[in-house]
Amino acid sequence: MQFTDLLECIAQLGRRHHRLAGTDRRHIHDLRHTTASWLVGQGVSLPMVGKLLGHTTTVTTARYAHLATDPVREALEKITAAMGRTANA
């Protein structure tokens, strides 16, 4: 993906965010924050999000950690699904 494509994608996400929120205030920081939040929510790792946003330290990206999927829940869901497949076999 080209950098300009990424910027356009971020801009589109921001426009959608403001439209859904009923606001018309647009700031580049809003777009970056929304994009980072959505990326983390979709399971993209914090180091990757930081790299995409150009963060120089992990501390800056760590503010999005609360949005990450709970790894304990993920592990339990995986083992539960595996046990279900074994029991049905």
XYZ file of N, CA, C and O in Angstrom, residues 32 46-47 49-62:
68
model
N -6.032 10.012 13.248
C -4.994 9.080 13.696
C -5.502 8.239 14.858
O -5.291 7.033 14.903
N 0.202 -3.887 18.733
C 0.573 -2.521 19.108
C 1.862 -2.057 18.432
O 1.925 -0.914 17.979
N 2.891 -2.921 18.319
C 4.089 -2.468 17.600
C 3.796 -2.082 16.140
O 4.338 -1.104 15.625
N 0.848 -0.989 14.959
C 0.089 0.269 14.992
C 1.051 1.430 15.201
O 0.973 2.454 14.518
N 1.976 1.263 16.131
C 2.966 2.318 16.378
C 3.793 2.626 15.146
O 4.075 3.789 14.846
N 4.158 1.582 14.426
C 4.953 1.778 13.205
C 4.142 2.521 12.145
O 4.634 3.443 11.491
N 2.873 2.141 11.983
C 2.016 2.809 11.000
C 1.821 4.286 11.328
O 1.741 5.127 10.434
N 1.735 4.588 12.625
C 1.508 5.970 13.038
C 2.795 6.764 13.194
O 2.759 7.963 13.450
N 3.932 6.093 13.075
C 5.204 6.784 13.179
C 5.616 7.103 14.608
O 6.406 8.020 14.836
N 5.091 6.342 15.568
C 5.484 6.558 16.953
C 6.929 6.124 17.153
O 7.347 5.093 16.632
N 7.678 6.899 17.918
C 9.082 6.566 18.160
C 9.270 5.736 19.416
O 10.316 5.126 19.600
N 8.259 5.703 20.296
C 8.354 4.896 21.508
C 7.080 4.077 21.671
O 6.002 4.473 21.211
N 7.200 2.953 22.359
C 6.031 2.112 22.610
C 5.095 2.741 23.638
O 3.916 2.417 23.678
N 5.614 3.662 24.434
C 4.784 4.340 25.431
C 3.660 5.108 24.743
O 2.519 5.114 25.206
N 3.961 5.731 23.629
C 2.953 6.496 22.895
C 1.844 5.586 22.401
O 0.664 5.927 22.494
N 2.197 4.417 21.909
C 1.211 3.490 21.366
C 0.467 2.747 22.473
O -0.671 2.313 22.269
N 1.062 2.636 23.639
C 0.464 1.878 24.739
C -0.891 2.423 25.167
O -1.690 1.692 25.757
